[in-house]
Amino acid sequence: MPDQLINQIAAGEVVERPASVVKELLENSLDAGASRIDIDIEQGGIKSIRIRDNGSGIHKDDLALALSRHATSKIRSLDDLEQVCSLGFRGEALPSVASVSRMTLTSKQQDADGWQVQGDLPGELKPAAHVNGTTVEVRDLFFNVPARRKFMKAEKTEFTHLEEVVNRIALSRFDVDIQLSHNGKVVRNLRAARSEAENARRIATVCGETFVEQSRHIHFDADGLSLRGWIALPVFSRASTDMQYFFVNGRMVRDKVVAHALRQAYQDVLYHGRHPAFVLYLQIDPALVDVNAHPAKQEVRFRESRQVHDFIYRTIHQALADVRPGESQPAAGGQETYPFSAQNKPPDAGFISAENRYVPQTISRQNAMSFQVAEQMMAYASLAATVQDMEPPLSAADHPDQNLHPLGYAIAQLHGVFILAQNAIGLVMVDMHAAHERITYERLKQAMAAGALAAQPLLVPLHIAVSEREAQLAETHQALFTELGMELNRTGPTTLGIRQIPVLLARGNAEILVRDVLSDLASHGSSDRIRQALNDVLSTMACHGSVRANRQLTLPEMNALLRDMERTERSGQCNHGRPTWVQFSMNEIDSWFMRGR
Ligand code: ADP
Ligand code: MG
C-alpha cells in the first residue's frame, strides 16, 4: 500500500471530524510546553483550522519527519510507553491529518530560523517568518475523502463539537492561555488561572456560574492515588451526562469503571434519571494505567481497576455524605457558602406554594402500594424497633445559642408544610416531610448496617443456571452476598443455589438480582445492587413513615427535627434529591422591602 493510503486508513480512526483534528493539535501544543495557544476556526473547522502555540517548536530537520508515520519525539521504547506522561505518543496524528487535508506546518525554535513544510510535499522546506513556537494550518478537511466529507454536519454542529474539545483542554490545563476565534470573531478568551478565584472563573466559563456556586471542592489522597476537583451538589443534577469531566493524569477520559463509581456514589442522593455533574482530576502512577487502549486515546485501562473504583466511590460518597446543615467548606470560588444560601438556591426551591410543591408519591399510587408496604412494615418490625431505640427524645435544645446550631430555632410552622426557623444569618425554611424522610432513611440504613437485617430462609432453595465464570465469581464474592443477608452457594460447575434472602427483598425477583450482580462483578469487579435494592425498600418505608403535611408539630418537636438534620449525613436533600432546607439572609429579606442597612 502507498504511504498516503496507509495514513488515510489510520486517519479513519483518529480523525473523525474537525473537533478531532483540534484535539490532536492542541495536545501537541501542550506536549510542546506551550503556555499560550490561539485557535482560529473558519466555518466550523470545515474550511480551516489554524492553531498557533508558543511551545518548543520543531527543529528544521524534524519538520518533514513529523509528517511521516510513527515519527514521534515522545517515546522510544516500550518502557517509555508504560510510563508515558505526554498526551501524544503514537506519532500518528500529523501524518493522518495531513493525508486527508491541505496542511501547512510552520515552526521556529529559539535561536533558529523559522521553516515551513507542506503536507503534500513533506520534503520541501521553505524559510518562513514565525515567532518561537509552531503553527499548524489544516484547510479543506476531507477534500479527498468524499465519504467522510458527506458525514460532516452543519458548520454550527461541527463548531459545537469543537468547542467541547476546547472546554476539555481548558479544564485540563488551568495554567495555559487559550483563545478561540470563529470566523474572525473571538468567542472564548481563557486567561491562565493562578488563584482559587481565577480557577473558579475558568470553571464558570466552561460549566456556568451555577455549577461553581452549587459545587464542593474536594481533595483526597490515599494509597498513592489522589482525587481532587469539584463535584456538584445533588440539587444541581443534569438531564444527561454532558457535564462530567474526568481527567486521569491530565488526560480527559471516558471510562466505564470511573463512570460506574461516580454513578454509585451519587445513587443515594439523586432523583432517578438525573445525572451528576463534576470536574475531577485523578493522579495515579502512570505505570498503573494503560493509555494506549484506543487510537483516539480517550479510553484508559487501570491495572488495579477495583482499587481505583473503590477509591473514587468512597471519596465522592463521603464528600456527599458531609453535605449537611452547618457543614461549610469553601466552594470553588474560595468563599464560604451554605449549601442553599439565598443567592444560590436551586431553581425549584425558595417560595414554592403548597399546591405545586413536590410530593414524593401521588395518592393513588400510595394506596396501590400500601398493602405491600404494610407487609414489609411487619416483616420489618424488629428493625423498626431498633430505630426507635436510636431516636433521641423530643425535647427543646437546652441552650438557645443561634451560633451553636446552624439551622437555628423554630419560630413557626407554615401551612403544616414548612418549618420556619431563625438562625444567625436570617430565616431558614425547612420542608418538614423531605427532611424527616431523609433522617428516617439514614437511620434505617444505619440499623441495617448494625446487623439488624432479618433474613428469610427459602422453603425450596432456588437454583439458577449460570456460566462457569459466573459461578466462580459468585464463589469468590460469597461474602458480599452473606453480608447483605443472602445465602448463595455454588451447587455445581454451572449452578448456584439461593437458600436465604433478606426479608426486605422477599417480594423481588432474587434470580434477576443475582444475575445483575454477577454481571456487575464481571464488568466492574464490584456490585452495589443488593444494597441498592435494599436501600430502595428502605427509602420507600422512610417516605411512608415520615411526617405528612398538615401535621401540627410543637416547637420542641420542630427543634428536635432541626437538630436531627444537623446530625444526619446527606440531610441537605431528601431521598429524591430535592433540597430539604433553604436559607434567606437578613440582607436578602431587607432587600424585599427595599430596606437598606
Ligand atoms: P505524537 O504526538 O503522538 O508524537 P504527532 O503526529 O501528533 O505524534 O506529532 C508528531 C511529532 O511532531 C511529535 O512527536 C512532535 O515531536 C512534533 N510536533 C507536533 N506538533 C508539535 C508542536 N505544536 N510543537 C512542537 N512539536 C510538535
Ligand atoms: Mg500528537
XYZ file of C-alpha atoms and ligand atoms in Angstrom:
625
model
C 0.000 0.000 0.000
C 1.257 3.500 -0.706
C 2.027 5.613 2.388
C -0.719 8.075 1.556
C -3.321 5.306 1.670
C -1.967 3.846 4.925
C -2.212 7.294 6.502
C -5.727 7.777 5.205
C -6.774 4.479 6.745
C -5.213 5.471 10.068
C -6.982 8.824 9.749
C -10.258 6.926 9.777
C -9.605 6.074 13.416
C -8.020 9.302 14.626
C -9.726 11.981 12.546
C -13.467 11.758 12.679
C -14.388 15.430 12.295
C -12.884 18.911 12.735
C -13.111 18.549 16.523
C -10.802 15.533 16.495
C -8.201 17.483 14.483
C -8.345 20.268 17.060
C -7.946 17.753 19.879
C -4.794 16.254 18.372
C -3.255 19.630 17.544
C -3.977 21.076 20.987
C -2.464 18.015 22.626
C 0.677 18.510 20.543
C 0.891 22.154 21.627
C 0.566 21.181 25.282
C 3.159 18.440 24.873
C 5.470 21.103 23.400
C 5.170 23.080 26.641
C 3.072 25.941 25.243
C 1.713 28.488 27.734
C -0.407 30.242 25.148
C -2.497 28.748 22.329
C -4.530 30.598 19.697
C -7.183 28.707 17.803
C -8.663 30.233 14.648
C -11.542 28.422 13.042
C -13.363 29.080 9.800
C -16.738 27.562 9.025
C -16.838 25.195 11.953
C -13.392 23.876 11.047
C -14.596 22.521 7.718
C -12.876 25.313 5.804
C -9.878 25.821 8.052
C -8.346 25.182 11.461
C -5.293 27.148 12.491
C -3.555 26.543 15.794
C -0.605 28.619 16.932
C 1.393 27.938 20.069
C 4.440 29.358 21.833
C 5.879 25.931 22.621
C 9.309 24.469 21.955
C 8.951 24.443 18.172
C 10.183 21.747 15.814
C 13.768 21.514 14.581
C 14.225 22.141 10.871
C 15.473 18.588 10.365
C 12.427 17.139 12.116
C 9.765 19.132 10.277
C 9.391 16.699 7.400
C 9.785 13.778 9.782
C 6.886 14.979 11.929
C 4.649 14.343 8.929
C 5.819 10.807 8.426
C 4.116 7.926 10.044
C 5.082 6.769 13.538
C 7.601 9.541 13.930
C 7.235 10.697 17.488
C 9.689 12.535 19.674
C 7.860 11.400 22.785
C 8.666 7.749 23.326
C 11.465 5.480 22.201
C 10.750 2.129 23.786
C 8.018 0.005 25.279
C 9.302 1.017 28.705
C 8.623 4.638 27.804
C 5.098 3.718 26.797
C 4.499 2.208 30.230
C 5.455 5.500 31.849
C 4.034 7.862 29.246
C 3.352 11.329 30.616
C 2.789 13.170 27.326
C -0.640 13.386 25.725
C 0.628 12.040 22.393
C 2.839 9.018 21.845
C 1.636 7.214 18.723
C 3.153 9.523 16.104
C 0.024 9.216 14.022
C -1.865 12.460 14.241
C 0.061 14.794 11.960
C 0.522 12.297 9.068
C -3.128 11.201 9.374
C -4.483 14.746 9.300
C -2.067 15.685 6.507
C -3.313 12.783 4.386
C -6.928 13.995 4.453
C -6.472 17.776 4.241
C -4.248 20.555 2.953
C -1.828 21.021 5.830
C 0.892 23.575 6.411
C 3.315 23.233 9.295
C 5.368 26.289 10.295
C 7.736 26.270 13.215
C 10.603 28.109 14.812
C 12.814 27.036 17.666
C 14.563 29.525 19.908
C 17.804 30.898 18.366
C 16.969 29.349 14.995
C 15.175 30.449 11.845
C 11.580 29.677 11.025
C 10.723 26.958 8.494
C 7.638 25.739 6.760
C 6.610 22.452 5.189
C 3.534 21.458 3.173
C 1.653 18.265 3.993
C 1.585 17.051 0.377
C 5.278 17.909 -0.224
C 6.899 16.859 3.035
C 10.394 17.019 1.544
C 10.324 20.672 0.504
C 11.313 23.107 3.237
C 10.773 26.854 2.829
C 12.052 29.594 5.113
C 9.163 31.334 6.905
C 8.795 34.209 9.333
C 7.437 32.934 12.651
C 7.828 33.726 16.345
C 9.090 30.969 18.654
C 6.611 28.125 18.514
C 4.514 26.285 15.980
C 1.537 26.976 13.727
C -0.393 24.155 12.132
C -2.931 25.062 9.491
C -5.426 22.492 8.257
C -7.560 23.530 5.284
C -10.322 21.706 3.418
C -10.606 18.724 5.721
C -11.603 15.528 3.859
C -11.392 17.285 0.463
C -10.018 13.993 -0.899
C -12.266 11.635 1.090
C -15.806 12.184 -0.243
C -17.327 9.549 2.049
C -16.084 11.389 5.136
C -16.892 14.771 3.745
C -20.524 13.769 3.436
C -20.668 12.856 7.107
C -19.670 16.287 8.285
C -22.615 18.184 9.740
C -23.585 21.810 9.503
C -20.966 24.393 10.406
C -22.707 25.125 13.706
C -22.801 21.481 14.807
C -19.144 20.942 13.972
C -18.248 24.080 15.893
C -20.189 22.892 18.938
C -18.176 19.659 18.966
C -15.002 21.618 18.538
C -15.869 23.970 21.391
C -16.369 20.983 23.658
C -12.836 19.804 22.841
C -11.518 23.259 23.727
C -13.516 23.091 27.000
C -11.891 19.825 27.950
C -8.411 21.074 27.171
C -9.152 24.287 29.086
C -10.171 22.245 32.136
C -7.129 20.017 31.830
C -4.631 22.900 31.960
C -5.588 25.952 34.013
C -2.112 27.399 33.501
C -2.428 27.912 29.741
C -3.918 30.948 27.965
C -6.357 29.772 25.334
C -8.128 31.916 22.787
C -10.718 30.584 20.384
C -11.982 32.552 17.375
C -14.652 31.580 14.886
C -14.951 33.275 11.507
C -12.756 36.141 12.702
C -14.588 36.727 15.995
C -13.145 35.877 19.416
C -15.646 33.539 21.083
C -13.605 32.441 24.068
C -10.718 34.068 25.803
C -9.469 31.992 28.695
C -6.688 33.574 30.707
C -4.350 31.319 32.654
C -5.696 30.857 36.180
C -3.343 31.296 39.126
C -5.614 31.676 42.135
C -8.694 29.986 43.546
C -10.838 32.831 42.248
C -9.354 32.547 38.763
C -9.851 28.782 38.838
C -13.479 29.398 39.647
C -13.751 31.848 36.778
C -12.378 29.321 34.312
C -14.754 26.646 35.540
C -17.630 29.102 35.333
C -16.749 29.873 31.713
C -16.988 26.198 30.839
C -19.654 24.851 33.220
C -21.558 28.023 34.131
C -21.800 30.153 37.270
C -24.440 27.939 38.843
C -22.174 24.920 38.761
C -19.494 26.858 40.623
C -21.966 28.098 43.225
C -23.525 24.702 43.771
C -20.443 22.561 43.880
C -17.977 21.460 46.504
C -14.235 21.443 46.134
C -12.748 18.129 47.153
C -9.241 16.820 47.586
C -8.385 13.397 48.893
C -5.173 11.345 48.776
C -4.727 7.713 49.724
C -2.647 4.726 48.696
C -0.768 6.618 46.008
C -3.995 7.886 44.439
C -5.128 11.466 44.505
C -8.549 12.793 43.582
C -9.342 16.475 43.540
C -11.739 18.777 41.780
C -15.331 19.915 42.012
C -18.483 17.905 42.447
C -21.934 19.400 42.018
C -24.310 19.148 44.921
C -27.182 16.769 44.233
C -29.591 19.670 43.644
C -27.520 20.635 40.618
C -28.204 17.473 38.682
C -28.402 17.201 34.902
C -30.758 15.503 32.483
C -27.760 13.985 30.696
C -24.119 13.148 31.338
C -22.926 16.248 29.479
C -21.195 17.906 32.421
C -18.927 15.102 33.514
C -15.267 15.879 33.138
C -12.829 13.304 34.412
C -9.094 13.581 33.901
C -6.565 10.853 34.540
C -3.066 12.321 34.858
C -4.260 15.355 32.912
C -5.896 13.377 30.109
C -9.669 13.634 29.717
C -11.137 10.147 29.587
C -14.469 8.451 29.351
C -14.123 5.297 31.345
C -16.635 2.665 32.414
C -15.037 1.956 35.779
C -14.922 5.650 36.644
C -18.461 6.297 35.421
C -19.780 3.391 37.461
C -18.016 4.503 40.638
C -19.437 8.017 40.323
C -22.932 6.873 39.499
C -22.865 4.646 42.525
C -21.558 7.425 44.779
C -24.437 9.708 43.784
C -27.077 6.975 43.659
C -28.492 7.647 47.071
C -28.930 11.379 46.657
C -30.051 11.814 43.058
C -33.520 11.726 41.689
C -33.991 8.786 39.309
C -32.928 9.518 35.764
C -30.802 12.520 36.748
C -27.039 12.643 36.274
C -24.335 14.189 38.429
C -22.034 16.968 37.235
C -18.342 17.043 38.108
C -14.876 18.174 37.122
C -12.434 15.722 38.661
C -8.733 15.007 38.422
C -7.241 11.653 39.293
C -3.494 11.349 39.726
C -2.118 7.854 39.567
C 1.262 6.278 38.936
C 1.462 6.212 35.090
C 2.734 2.633 35.294
C -0.650 1.596 36.735
C -2.685 2.879 33.830
C -2.577 1.943 30.165
C -3.404 4.930 27.976
C -2.827 3.037 24.755
C -6.268 1.442 24.727
C -7.599 3.262 21.674
C -6.094 5.410 18.865
C -8.045 8.466 19.993
C -6.554 7.926 23.485
C -9.834 8.691 25.269
C -10.031 5.336 26.950
C -7.728 4.012 29.603
C -7.204 0.711 31.330
C -6.401 0.641 35.005
C -4.183 -2.201 36.175
C -5.993 -2.209 39.536
C -9.439 -1.211 38.396
C -11.128 -2.457 41.553
C -8.895 -0.304 43.743
C -9.439 2.775 41.564
C -13.193 2.173 41.534
C -13.410 1.876 45.297
C -11.188 4.885 45.870
C -13.337 7.128 43.677
C -16.563 5.731 45.082
C -15.508 6.141 48.711
C -14.131 9.644 48.241
C -17.192 11.031 46.479
C -19.671 9.132 48.617
C -18.105 10.566 51.769
C -17.938 14.077 50.326
C -21.660 13.903 49.556
C -22.445 12.463 52.975
C -20.836 15.529 54.500
C -23.313 17.823 52.784
C -25.497 18.747 55.728
C -26.552 21.911 57.511
C -23.701 23.666 59.229
C -21.143 21.984 57.051
C -19.447 24.861 55.329
C -16.465 24.479 53.126
C -15.080 26.909 50.600
C -16.862 26.424 47.301
C -14.934 26.736 44.062
C -14.698 30.476 44.463
C -12.940 30.147 47.785
C -15.593 31.974 49.821
C -17.823 30.320 52.373
C -21.240 29.361 51.123
C -24.030 27.459 52.729
C -25.438 24.646 50.646
C -28.504 26.633 49.712
C -27.947 30.229 50.597
C -30.472 32.673 49.242
C -28.186 33.724 46.393
C -27.685 30.240 45.070
C -30.883 28.467 45.864
C -31.805 25.792 43.374
C -34.344 26.772 40.736
C -37.133 24.752 42.271
C -36.533 25.787 45.855
C -37.448 29.003 47.597
C -41.039 30.134 47.520
C -42.989 27.099 46.494
C -46.687 27.099 47.254
C -48.228 24.116 48.986
C -50.094 23.154 45.789
C -47.186 22.674 43.484
C -44.578 21.585 45.922
C -43.010 18.246 45.309
C -44.891 15.300 46.775
C -42.955 12.057 46.552
C -45.909 9.876 45.611
C -49.358 10.601 44.305
C -52.260 9.423 46.402
C -53.410 6.707 44.026
C -50.004 5.140 43.786
C -49.660 5.346 47.514
C -52.853 3.330 48.007
C -51.815 0.763 45.472
C -48.598 0.279 47.342
C -49.980 0.277 50.812
C -50.583 -3.469 51.065
C -47.093 -4.311 50.004
C -45.668 -1.687 52.268
C -47.744 -2.812 55.236
C -46.474 -6.320 54.749
C -42.914 -5.149 54.591
C -43.526 -2.983 57.629
C -44.458 -6.074 59.593
C -41.513 -8.087 58.376
C -39.584 -5.120 59.432
C -40.791 -4.811 62.987
C -37.517 -5.778 64.599
C -35.558 -3.302 62.552
C -38.050 -0.560 63.259
C -37.751 -1.262 66.978
C -34.016 -0.774 66.726
C -34.604 2.550 65.048
C -36.979 3.611 67.823
C -34.231 2.957 70.335
C -31.918 5.215 68.406
C -34.387 8.068 68.240
C -33.351 10.834 70.637
C -36.082 12.102 72.980
C -38.037 15.046 71.605
C -37.001 17.976 73.704
C -36.159 21.610 73.195
C -32.489 22.345 72.906
C -31.195 23.337 76.320
C -29.136 26.429 75.428
C -30.583 28.626 72.678
C -27.370 29.913 71.146
C -28.001 30.501 67.460
C -24.339 30.157 66.597
C -24.250 26.670 68.015
C -26.960 25.384 65.732
C -26.622 26.125 62.022
C -30.351 25.705 61.425
C -31.248 27.893 64.411
C -34.545 27.674 66.299
C -38.051 27.026 65.097
C -40.375 30.003 65.310
C -43.432 28.717 63.450
C -44.928 26.171 61.119
C -46.295 27.340 57.783
C -49.438 25.711 56.405
C -48.446 22.457 58.032
C -45.724 22.037 55.413
C -42.707 24.151 56.292
C -40.844 24.885 59.451
C -39.686 28.483 59.780
C -36.592 28.912 61.903
C -34.358 31.778 62.853
C -30.596 31.422 62.793
C -27.625 33.792 62.914
C -27.872 34.506 59.175
C -31.598 35.112 58.986
C -34.517 32.879 58.083
C -34.395 29.139 57.448
C -37.261 27.297 55.774
C -37.369 23.536 56.099
C -39.513 21.129 54.145
C -40.657 19.050 57.074
C -41.554 15.895 55.203
C -38.478 15.870 52.997
C -36.185 16.401 55.961
C -37.822 13.775 58.117
C -37.774 11.322 55.265
C -34.003 11.642 54.854
C -33.421 11.319 58.588
C -35.562 8.188 58.813
C -33.876 6.724 55.766
C -30.379 7.285 57.117
C -31.426 5.716 60.431
C -32.871 2.684 58.715
C -29.638 2.282 56.791
C -27.623 2.563 59.993
C -29.789 -0.034 61.643
C -29.303 -2.292 58.653
C -25.547 -1.791 58.795
C -25.632 -2.593 62.503
C -26.779 -6.073 61.591
C -30.462 -5.810 62.294
C -31.201 -7.138 58.830
C -33.610 -10.034 59.010
C -33.124 -12.936 56.623
C -35.724 -15.393 55.442
C -34.803 -18.977 54.529
C -36.450 -20.232 51.353
C -38.576 -23.366 51.793
C -37.371 -24.618 48.448
C -33.898 -23.390 47.512
C -33.842 -21.538 44.234
C -31.474 -22.986 41.636
C -30.175 -20.899 38.786
C -28.058 -21.918 35.830
C -25.066 -19.683 35.148
C -21.840 -19.795 33.172
C -18.765 -21.300 34.746
C -17.179 -17.865 35.050
C -20.265 -16.514 36.804
C -20.268 -19.466 39.186
C -16.638 -18.716 40.009
C -17.437 -15.044 40.575
C -20.275 -15.963 42.914
C -17.920 -18.199 44.860
C -15.198 -15.571 45.113
C -17.617 -12.900 46.239
C -19.695 -15.031 48.572
C -19.013 -12.648 51.463
C -20.708 -9.841 49.562
C -23.932 -11.837 49.426
C -23.730 -13.091 53.007
C -23.122 -9.629 54.386
C -26.399 -8.442 52.908
C -28.457 -11.350 54.130
C -28.365 -13.534 51.049
C -27.124 -17.098 51.240
C -25.793 -18.275 47.933
C -23.794 -21.431 47.199
C -22.263 -22.998 44.180
C -24.103 -26.278 43.750
C -22.366 -27.441 40.590
C -19.904 -26.267 37.939
C -22.589 -24.074 36.395
C -25.333 -23.884 39.018
C -25.968 -21.698 42.024
C -28.403 -22.279 44.846
C -30.073 -19.483 46.771
C -31.138 -20.643 50.229
C -31.887 -17.451 52.021
C -32.722 -13.871 51.107
C -33.188 -10.648 53.078
C -36.792 -10.292 54.230
C -36.916 -6.839 52.718
C -36.341 -8.281 49.277
C -38.818 -11.124 49.691
C -41.109 -9.663 47.065
C -38.440 -9.007 44.490
C -37.044 -11.370 41.931
C -33.961 -12.839 43.591
C -32.801 -14.580 40.435
C -32.705 -11.401 38.356
C -30.955 -9.572 41.179
C -28.272 -12.261 41.466
C -27.730 -12.284 37.702
C -27.373 -8.497 37.628
C -24.912 -8.639 40.494
C -22.824 -11.242 38.676
C -22.796 -9.132 35.555
C -21.620 -6.122 37.618
C -18.903 -8.256 39.163
C -17.778 -9.420 35.748
C -17.507 -5.922 34.292
C -16.587 -3.739 37.281
C -15.221 -6.176 39.854
C -17.779 -4.919 42.356
C -21.515 -4.574 42.740
C -23.753 -2.442 44.827
C -27.010 -3.804 43.546
C -28.195 -5.747 46.565
C -27.506 -2.811 48.815
C -29.256 -0.547 46.343
C -32.298 -2.808 46.191
C -32.392 -2.807 49.983
C -31.960 0.961 50.075
C -34.847 1.367 47.642
C -37.112 -0.508 50.022
C -35.816 1.462 52.998
C -36.353 4.674 51.089
C -39.986 3.789 50.390
C -40.503 2.895 54.012
C -38.872 6.124 55.145
C -41.173 8.061 52.877
C -44.245 6.416 54.294
C -43.084 6.552 57.852
C -42.281 10.238 57.802
C -44.347 13.165 58.970
C -47.035 14.042 56.476
C -48.082 17.515 55.524
C -50.625 19.167 57.792
C -49.389 17.543 60.918
C -49.045 20.161 63.582
C -45.711 19.984 65.340
C -44.875 21.695 68.597
C -41.855 23.979 68.768
C -39.833 21.387 70.744
C -40.699 18.775 68.095
C -39.618 21.120 65.316
C -36.372 21.917 67.112
C -35.692 18.225 67.572
C -36.096 17.766 63.821
C -33.670 20.625 63.132
C -31.093 19.072 65.478
C -31.566 15.717 63.770
C -30.921 17.316 60.411
C -27.672 18.777 61.655
C -26.568 15.367 62.849
C -27.626 13.372 59.814
C -25.469 12.668 56.788
C -26.803 13.790 53.406
C -29.599 15.718 55.123
C -29.212 18.619 52.683
C -31.525 16.766 50.325
C -34.340 14.267 50.603
C -34.143 10.714 49.255
C -35.255 12.017 45.886
C -32.519 14.605 45.555
C -34.725 17.583 46.432
C -33.422 20.183 48.863
C -34.702 19.936 52.422
C -33.973 23.495 53.508
C -33.331 26.974 52.170
C -31.553 29.868 53.848
C -32.588 33.506 53.414
C -30.114 36.040 54.754
C -31.219 39.199 56.544
C -29.717 41.197 53.684
C -31.913 39.431 51.182
C -35.009 39.826 53.331
C -34.191 43.523 53.762
C -33.952 43.858 50.007
C -37.518 42.509 49.590
C -38.623 45.603 51.499
C -36.103 47.889 49.805
C -34.664 48.413 53.232
C -31.026 49.486 53.219
C -28.794 48.574 56.109
P 2.670 12.290 18.690
O 2.038 13.473 19.318
O 1.961 11.032 19.008
O 4.150 12.205 18.962
P 2.003 13.590 16.214
O 1.806 13.038 14.855
O 0.873 14.255 16.848
O 2.533 12.407 17.113
O 3.245 14.572 16.158
C 4.472 14.118 15.635
C 5.635 14.858 16.239
O 5.676 16.191 15.761
C 5.598 14.969 17.749
O 6.163 13.851 18.386
C 6.399 16.246 17.998
O 7.765 15.937 18.050
C 6.155 17.066 16.752
N 5.132 18.117 16.962
C 3.864 18.090 16.533
N 3.194 19.233 16.866
C 4.075 19.994 17.538
C 4.001 21.299 18.162
N 2.884 22.040 18.164
N 5.128 21.766 18.760
C 6.276 21.048 18.773
N 6.390 19.824 18.212
C 5.321 19.288 17.600
Mg 0.150 14.183 18.919
